[in-house]
Coordinates of C-alpha atoms in Angstrom, one line a residue:
M205 CA -10.5 89.3 16.0
Y206 CA -12.7 90.0 12.6
A207 CA -16.3 91.3 11.9
I208 CA -17.6 89.6 9.0
V209 CA -20.3 91.5 7.5
D210 CA -23.2 91.9 5.2
I211 CA -26.2 94.8 4.5
E212 CA -28.9 95.5 2.7
T213 CA -29.6 98.6 1.1
T214 CA -31.9 101.0 -0.6
G215 CA -29.4 100.2 -3.9
G216 CA -26.9 103.2 -5.0
H217 CA -24.2 105.2 -3.0
A218 CA -24.0 105.6 0.6
S219 CA -24.7 109.0 0.6
A220 CA -27.6 108.8 -1.6
G221 CA -29.3 105.5 -0.2
S222 CA -29.8 103.8 3.1
I223 CA -29.3 99.9 4.9
T224 CA -32.0 98.1 5.0
E225 CA -30.6 94.9 6.9
I226 CA -27.3 94.3 8.8
A227 CA -25.6 90.9 9.8
I228 CA -22.2 91.1 11.6
F229 CA -20.7 87.7 12.9
I230 CA -17.1 88.6 14.7
H231 CA -14.8 85.5 14.2
D232 CA -11.8 84.6 16.0
G233 CA -10.6 82.9 13.2
M234 CA -11.0 79.9 14.4
Q235 CA -15.2 80.3 14.8
I236 CA -18.1 82.8 15.6
V237 CA -18.3 84.6 18.8
Q238 CA -20.7 86.9 18.7
Q239 CA -23.5 87.7 15.9
Y240 CA -25.9 90.0 15.5
E241 CA -28.5 91.1 12.7
T242 CA -31.2 93.2 12.8
L243 CA -33.5 95.2 9.9
V244 CA -33.3 99.0 9.3
N245 CA -36.0 101.3 8.9
P246 CA -34.0 103.2 5.8
G247 CA -36.0 106.4 6.4
M248 CA -36.9 105.9 2.7
P249 CA -39.0 104.0 0.2
I250 CA -37.3 100.8 -1.1
P251 CA -37.8 100.8 -4.8
R252 CA -39.3 98.1 -6.0
Y253 CA -36.7 96.3 -7.9
I254 CA -34.2 96.3 -4.6
Q255 CA -37.5 94.4 -2.9
A256 CA -37.6 91.9 -5.4
L257 CA -34.4 91.3 -5.1
T258 CA -33.4 90.4 -1.3
G259 CA -37.1 90.1 -0.4
I260 CA -37.4 93.0 2.2
T261 CA -40.5 95.3 1.7
N262 CA -41.4 98.6 2.9
E263 CA -43.9 96.7 5.2
M264 CA -41.7 94.6 6.9
V265 CA -39.1 97.5 7.4
A266 CA -41.8 99.9 9.2
D267 CA -41.7 99.0 12.1
A268 CA -37.3 98.1 12.4
P269 CA -35.4 100.3 14.4
P270 CA -34.0 103.7 12.2
F271 CA -30.4 102.7 12.1
E272 CA -29.9 105.8 14.5
E273 CA -31.4 103.3 17.3
V274 CA -28.7 100.8 16.8
A275 CA -25.9 102.4 15.6
Q276 CA -24.2 102.3 18.9
Q277 CA -24.1 98.5 18.9
V278 CA -23.0 98.4 15.8
F279 CA -19.9 100.8 16.6
T280 CA -19.3 99.0 19.4
L281 CA -19.2 95.7 17.3
L282 CA -17.0 96.9 14.6
Q283 CA -14.7 99.4 16.1
G284 CA -11.7 97.8 16.5
Q285 CA -11.9 94.4 14.7
I286 CA -10.9 93.4 11.1
F287 CA -13.4 94.9 8.7
I288 CA -14.3 91.9 6.3
A289 CA -17.0 91.9 3.6
H290 CA -17.1 90.4 0.5
N291 CA -17.1 93.7 -1.9
V292 CA -15.7 95.3 1.4
N293 CA -15.9 98.6 0.5
F294 CA -19.4 99.2 -0.4
D295 CA -20.6 97.8 3.1
Y296 CA -17.7 99.4 4.7
S297 CA -19.0 102.8 3.1
F298 CA -22.5 102.5 3.6
L299 CA -21.9 101.9 7.7
K300 CA -18.9 104.1 8.4
H301 CA -21.6 107.4 6.7
Q302 CA -24.1 106.2 8.6
L303 CA -22.4 105.7 11.5
D304 CA -20.7 109.7 11.2
A305 CA -24.2 110.5 10.8
A306 CA -24.9 109.3 14.3
G307 CA -21.8 110.4 15.7
Y308 CA -19.7 107.6 15.9
K309 CA -15.6 107.8 14.3
L310 CA -15.5 104.4 12.5
Q311 CA -11.7 103.2 11.8
S312 CA -11.5 99.5 10.9
R313 CA -8.6 97.9 9.2
K314 CA -10.5 95.7 5.4
L315 CA -10.3 92.6 4.0
C316 CA -12.4 91.9 0.7
T317 CA -13.4 88.6 0.4
V318 CA -13.6 89.4 -3.6
R319 CA -9.9 90.0 -3.7
L320 CA -8.2 87.9 -1.3
S321 CA -10.5 85.3 -3.6
R322 CA -8.8 85.7 -6.6
K323 CA -5.5 85.3 -5.0
V324 CA -6.3 82.4 -3.3
F325 CA -8.1 80.3 -5.3
P326 CA -7.3 81.8 -8.8
G327 CA -9.1 80.7 -12.3
F328 CA -12.9 80.8 -11.6
P329 CA -15.0 82.3 -13.6
S330 CA -16.8 84.4 -11.7
Y331 CA -16.3 85.9 -8.4
S332 CA -19.3 87.1 -7.4
L333 CA -21.0 85.9 -4.2
G334 CA -22.9 83.3 -5.2
N335 CA -20.8 82.1 -8.1
L336 CA -18.0 81.8 -6.1
C337 CA -20.1 79.6 -3.2
R338 CA -20.7 77.3 -5.9
S339 CA -17.4 76.4 -7.2
L340 CA -16.5 76.2 -3.9
N341 CA -19.6 74.1 -2.4
I342 CA -21.3 76.4 -0.2
N343 CA -24.3 76.8 0.4
I344 CA -26.5 80.2 0.3
Q345 CA -29.7 79.5 3.0
Q346 CA -31.5 83.0 2.2
R347 CA -29.6 84.7 -1.0
H348 CA -29.7 88.7 -0.9
R349 CA -30.3 88.7 2.6
A350 CA -27.8 90.3 5.0
T351 CA -27.7 86.9 7.4
G352 CA -27.9 84.5 4.9
D353 CA -25.3 86.4 2.5
A354 CA -23.0 87.2 5.4
L355 CA -23.2 83.1 6.8
A356 CA -21.8 82.3 3.6
T357 CA -19.1 85.0 3.9
V358 CA -17.9 83.8 6.9
Q359 CA -17.4 80.1 5.2
L360 CA -15.5 81.5 2.4
F361 CA -13.2 83.5 4.5
E362 CA -12.8 80.2 6.7
R363 CA -11.4 78.5 3.8
I364 CA -9.6 81.6 2.4
L365 CA -7.6 81.5 6.0
A366 CA -7.1 77.5 5.5
S367 CA -5.7 78.2 1.8
D368 CA -3.7 80.9 2.4
K369 CA -0.5 79.5 1.7
E370 CA 1.4 82.9 0.2
G371 CA 0.1 85.5 2.6
A372 CA -2.6 86.9 0.5
I373 CA -4.5 88.1 4.0
A374 CA -1.1 89.4 5.3
A375 CA 0.3 91.1 2.7
A376 CA -3.7 93.2 2.6
L377 CA -3.2 94.2 6.3
N378 CA 0.2 95.4 5.4
V379 CA 0.1 99.6 6.1
R380 CA 3.1 100.7 5.1
S381 CA 6.1 130.2 5.6
K382 CA 4.2 132.9 4.2
E383 CA 1.7 132.2 7.5
Q384 CA 0.4 136.2 6.8
W385 CA -1.9 135.3 3.8
L386 CA -3.2 131.8 5.6
P387 CA -6.6 131.6 6.8
L388 CA -6.7 132.4 10.6
H389 CA -7.4 128.6 11.9
L390 CA -5.6 127.1 9.1
P391 CA -2.2 125.5 10.0
L392 CA 0.8 126.5 8.0
E393 CA 2.4 123.4 7.4
Q394 CA -0.4 121.9 5.8
V395 CA -0.2 124.3 3.3
A396 CA 3.8 123.7 3.4
N397 CA 3.1 120.0 3.1
L398 CA 0.9 120.5 -0.3
P399 CA 2.3 118.8 -3.6
M400 CA 3.4 120.3 -6.8
S401 CA 1.2 117.7 -8.5
P402 CA -1.9 117.0 -10.0
G403 CA -5.0 116.4 -7.9
V404 CA -8.0 117.0 -5.8
Y405 CA -8.0 118.8 -2.4
Y406 CA -10.2 119.8 0.4
F407 CA -11.1 122.2 2.5
H408 CA -12.1 121.6 5.8
N409 CA -14.0 123.7 8.9
E410 CA -13.7 123.2 12.9
K411 CA -15.7 120.0 12.9
G412 CA -14.1 118.5 10.0
K413 CA -17.0 118.4 7.6
V414 CA -15.4 119.5 4.0
V415 CA -16.8 122.7 2.6
Y416 CA -15.4 123.0 -0.6
V417 CA -13.7 120.2 -3.1
G418 CA -11.4 121.5 -5.9
K419 CA -9.1 120.1 -8.3
A420 CA -6.0 121.0 -9.6
R421 CA -2.6 120.7 -12.2
N422 CA -0.4 121.9 -9.7
I423 CA -2.1 121.2 -5.7
K424 CA -0.2 123.7 -4.1
K425 CA -0.2 126.3 -6.3
R426 CA -4.1 126.2 -7.0
V427 CA -4.8 126.3 -2.8
T428 CA -2.3 129.1 -2.3
S429 CA -4.3 131.0 -4.9
H430 CA -7.5 130.8 -3.3
F431 CA -6.1 133.6 -0.5
T432 CA -4.3 135.8 -2.4
G433 CA -5.5 138.7 -3.6
N434 CA -8.9 138.0 -1.7
S435 CA -12.1 139.7 -1.7
S436 CA -13.8 141.4 0.7
G437 CA -17.2 140.0 0.0
R438 CA -19.1 137.8 2.6
R439 CA -19.3 135.1 0.8
K440 CA -15.3 135.0 0.4
Q441 CA -14.6 135.8 4.1
E442 CA -17.1 133.5 5.4
F443 CA -15.5 130.9 3.0
I444 CA -11.7 132.2 4.1
R445 CA -13.1 131.7 8.2
N446 CA -14.4 128.3 8.1
I447 CA -11.3 126.5 6.8
H448 CA -9.7 124.5 9.2
G449 CA -7.6 122.1 7.4
I450 CA -6.6 121.1 4.0
S451 CA -6.4 117.8 2.6
F452 CA -5.6 116.3 -0.7
E453 CA -5.7 113.5 -3.1
K454 CA -3.1 113.2 -5.7
T455 CA -4.0 112.2 -9.1
G456 CA -1.6 110.8 -11.9
T457 CA -3.1 113.7 -14.7
E458 CA -5.2 116.4 -14.7
L459 CA -7.9 114.4 -16.0
M460 CA -8.3 112.2 -13.6
A461 CA -8.3 115.5 -11.2
F462 CA -11.3 116.4 -13.0
I463 CA -12.7 113.2 -12.9
L464 CA -12.7 112.7 -9.1
E465 CA -13.7 116.4 -8.5
S466 CA -16.9 115.5 -10.3
V467 CA -17.6 112.3 -8.0
E468 CA -16.7 114.5 -4.8
I469 CA -18.6 117.2 -5.0
R470 CA -21.3 114.5 -5.4
R471 CA -20.8 112.3 -3.0
L472 CA -19.7 115.2 -0.4
W473 CA -22.2 117.9 -1.5
P474 CA -20.1 120.7 -0.1
A475 CA -21.5 123.8 0.8
Y476 CA -19.2 126.6 -1.3
N477 CA -19.3 124.4 -4.4
N478 CA -22.2 125.5 -6.4
A479 CA -21.0 123.7 -9.8
Q480 CA -21.6 120.5 -10.7
K481 CA -24.9 119.9 -7.8
R482 CA -27.1 119.5 -10.0
I483 CA -29.0 116.1 -10.0
E484 CA -29.7 114.9 -13.9
S485 CA -33.0 114.4 -14.1
K486 CA -32.5 110.8 -16.4
F487 CA -34.3 107.4 -16.6
G488 CA -32.6 103.7 -16.7
F489 CA -33.1 100.5 -17.3
Y490 CA -31.9 98.1 -14.3
V491 CA -31.0 94.5 -14.1
F492 CA -31.6 92.7 -11.2
E493 CA -32.6 89.3 -10.3
D494 CA -35.3 88.2 -8.5
Q495 CA -36.3 86.0 -5.8
G496 CA -37.8 82.9 -8.3
G497 CA -34.3 83.3 -10.3
Y498 CA -35.1 85.7 -13.1
L499 CA -33.4 88.0 -14.5
R500 CA -35.9 91.1 -14.9
L501 CA -35.4 94.4 -16.5
A502 CA -36.8 97.7 -14.6
I503 CA -37.2 101.3 -15.7
E504 CA -36.0 103.5 -13.1
K505 CA -35.5 107.3 -12.4
R506 CA -32.0 107.1 -12.4
R507 CA -30.4 108.0 -9.0
K508 CA -27.3 109.3 -8.3
Y509 CA -24.5 107.0 -8.2
S510 CA -26.8 104.4 -10.1
T511 CA -25.7 102.0 -12.7
P512 CA -28.2 101.4 -14.8
V513 CA -27.3 98.7 -18.3
Y514 CA -28.5 101.9 -20.2
T515 CA -29.5 105.4 -19.5
F516 CA -32.4 108.4 -22.0
N517 CA -33.8 111.2 -21.2
L518 CA -37.6 110.7 -22.0
L519 CA -39.4 108.4 -19.6
T520 CA -41.3 107.6 -23.3
D521 CA -38.1 106.8 -25.1
G522 CA -37.6 104.1 -22.8
H523 CA -40.6 102.1 -22.8
Q524 CA -40.5 101.8 -26.9
R525 CA -36.6 101.0 -26.2
M526 CA -37.8 98.2 -23.6
R527 CA -40.7 97.5 -26.3
E528 CA -38.6 96.3 -28.8
L529 CA -36.3 94.5 -27.2
V530 CA -39.0 92.8 -25.6
R531 CA -40.3 91.5 -28.7
E532 CA -36.9 90.9 -30.6
F533 CA -35.3 88.9 -27.6
K534 CA -38.6 87.1 -26.6
L535 CA -39.0 89.0 -23.6
C536 CA -41.8 88.8 -21.4
P537 CA -43.8 91.7 -20.7
K538 CA -44.4 91.5 -16.9
L539 CA -41.1 90.1 -16.2
C540 CA -39.9 93.6 -17.8
F541 CA -43.0 95.5 -15.8
L542 CA -44.6 96.6 -18.9
Q543 CA -47.5 94.9 -17.4
T544 CA -48.2 95.1 -14.0
D545 CA -51.7 93.4 -14.0
N546 CA -52.9 90.0 -13.3
D547 CA -54.5 89.4 -17.0
T548 CA -52.9 87.1 -19.0
C549 CA -50.1 88.3 -20.6
V550 CA -50.1 90.0 -23.6
G551 CA -46.8 88.6 -24.3
V552 CA -48.3 85.5 -24.8
T553 CA -50.3 86.1 -27.5
E554 CA -47.9 88.2 -29.3
K555 CA -45.8 85.5 -28.8
S556 CA -42.7 87.2 -27.2
C557 CA -43.0 85.8 -24.1
K558 CA -42.4 81.7 -24.0
G559 CA -44.0 81.4 -20.1
A560 CA -41.6 83.0 -17.8
C561 CA -43.8 84.8 -15.8
D562 CA -46.1 81.6 -15.0
K563 CA -43.0 80.1 -14.5
K564 CA -43.7 77.4 -17.4
E565 CA -39.9 78.4 -19.0
K566 CA -37.3 78.2 -16.8
P567 CA -35.2 80.5 -15.2
A568 CA -31.9 79.9 -17.2
K569 CA -33.3 79.6 -20.7
Y570 CA -35.3 82.6 -20.4
N571 CA -32.3 84.6 -18.5
Q572 CA -30.1 84.2 -21.8
R573 CA -32.4 85.8 -24.0
V574 CA -32.5 89.0 -21.1
A575 CA -28.7 88.9 -20.7
A576 CA -28.6 89.0 -25.6
A577 CA -31.1 91.6 -24.4
I578 CA -28.4 93.5 -22.7
E579 CA -26.0 92.7 -24.3
H580 CA -27.1 94.4 -27.6
L581 CA -27.9 97.5 -25.8
R582 CA -24.2 98.1 -24.8
S583 CA -22.7 96.4 -27.9
E584 CA -22.9 99.8 -29.7
Q585 CA -21.3 101.3 -26.3
P586 CA -17.7 102.6 -26.8
S587 CA -14.9 100.7 -24.6
F588 CA -11.7 102.1 -24.2
V589 CA -8.3 102.9 -21.6
I590 CA -6.7 105.9 -21.6
V591 CA -3.2 104.8 -20.2
D592 CA -0.9 108.1 -19.1
S593 CA 1.5 109.5 -16.2
G594 CA 1.1 107.9 -12.9
R595 CA 1.5 109.8 -9.4
E596 CA 4.8 108.3 -9.0
A597 CA 7.7 106.7 -12.0
T598 CA 6.7 103.8 -11.2
E599 CA 3.6 103.7 -12.2
R600 CA 1.2 104.4 -15.0
S601 CA -2.3 105.9 -14.5
C602 CA -5.7 104.0 -16.2
I603 CA -9.1 105.0 -16.7
L604 CA -11.9 102.3 -17.5
M605 CA -14.4 103.1 -20.2
E606 CA -16.4 99.7 -20.9
K607 CA -19.4 99.9 -23.4
G608 CA -20.4 103.4 -23.0
K609 CA -20.0 103.3 -18.9
F610 CA -17.4 105.2 -17.0
Y611 CA -15.8 102.1 -14.6
G612 CA -13.0 103.7 -12.6
M613 CA -9.9 104.4 -12.7
G614 CA -6.7 103.8 -10.7
Y615 CA -3.0 103.3 -10.9
V616 CA -0.7 100.1 -12.8
P617 CA 3.3 99.4 -11.8
R618 CA 5.1 100.4 -14.9
D619 CA 6.2 96.4 -14.2
V620 CA 3.3 94.6 -14.0
A621 CA 1.9 93.1 -17.2
V622 CA -2.5 94.0 -17.9
T623 CA -3.4 91.9 -20.4
D624 CA -7.5 92.3 -20.0
N625 CA -9.8 94.7 -18.5
N626 CA -10.9 91.2 -16.1
M627 CA -7.5 92.0 -14.4
L628 CA -7.2 95.5 -14.7
K629 CA -9.9 96.1 -13.0
D630 CA -8.0 95.1 -9.9
W631 CA -6.1 97.5 -9.7
L632 CA -8.8 100.1 -10.6
T633 CA -11.2 101.7 -7.7
Q634 CA -15.0 102.2 -9.2
Y635 CA -16.0 105.0 -9.3
P636 CA -20.3 106.3 -10.0
E637 CA -20.3 108.2 -13.2
N638 CA -22.3 111.5 -13.9
E639 CA -22.8 112.9 -17.4
F640 CA -20.3 115.7 -16.6
I641 CA -17.6 112.7 -16.1
L642 CA -18.8 110.6 -19.6
N643 CA -18.9 114.1 -21.6
L644 CA -14.8 114.7 -20.1
L645 CA -14.6 111.0 -21.6
R646 CA -15.9 110.9 -24.3
Q647 CA -14.2 114.5 -25.7
H648 CA -10.8 113.4 -24.8
S649 CA -11.0 109.9 -26.5
N650 CA -12.4 112.5 -29.2
A651 CA -9.8 114.6 -29.4
R652 CA -7.3 111.7 -29.2
K653 CA -8.1 109.9 -32.8
A654 CA -8.3 113.5 -34.2
V655 CA -4.7 113.9 -33.1

């Protein structure tokens, strides 16, 4: 049985955002046998650009149930099924995070219709849900709403099932002592099984919650150093008493361990990590498509795990840069939120707007100029790939920096030839960026250039 899912959210990452709408369709491989849809009160304001994108407003969710009230029903529907979504990790991470908070431990096998489509339907120019459905003549009702997108994903998955001649679905589902100085509750075998390689390690308390994240060139050596020559201070002793388990994730290089540690500290917010916890108060340009099909640029305060197309420190700098883009690329001030009243668009009199705000200019034509403005912003930003050792001799590690943005990192088998960034992305895991990671990668790139 398959659970085909789509959610709408307030944006960002699972630990920073919240769900506003859920749609779940239980499918037996032939047809839908059960369905569930609901709006959800996210417990936080919905950003205005998200409201414009989805059509879900704060007023619409005001009387909707909070997630805690629907958690049991959602868990019952999902548990034991194969979890399917377009870009599955996004939907799964949000639902797992909020189910965990409600006391439900979701463990599901997953299928991603983006990855499956690339294998079953190769050669399409884009695998976003909207573009993919256009290529396959699948009609989407209520785009950017959970039920509409989930039903489109149902049809897409049925096409994949019917066309999967090479077994892509089956392949995607295939899963292949010095005890005296240890913390009292930490099993010796967990330390004995730690690798002597780069990576990130996690200390867990008695409830399994991560209370500390660390990085290391040698995981085993670094972990054992925590428990030798212990300080008698209250905080250190409390820290030692609260460690009931260790888990780890190997990385190919120490640089990757630095990056993953930074991501995980901000994701998990562990009690005993002090560094890197500050939230950066920067702003950014965000781009989205509104209900009329027009691409819109908005200035928003940068949130954790958000991915703006351009960042800046001062709001005045952002407004000035936006005005420059409006003039240079003939954009509409109203669609860029520089003018919010109902008066005549100032861009019309200044000849920087060609009538998009009044729908006198077609979305496709206007969107070309928005895309050109975005490309202009990105063109001066550096792009590079850092290739280094993998976790095993049979693979290489890759870190992708694309037009000034940290895309992600992962591992590519040594016998696989990667010829472009789009192909490389199939092997990478996307991670949220932050200033620490960006500075780390810039320094690494500069150091390599200097050699």
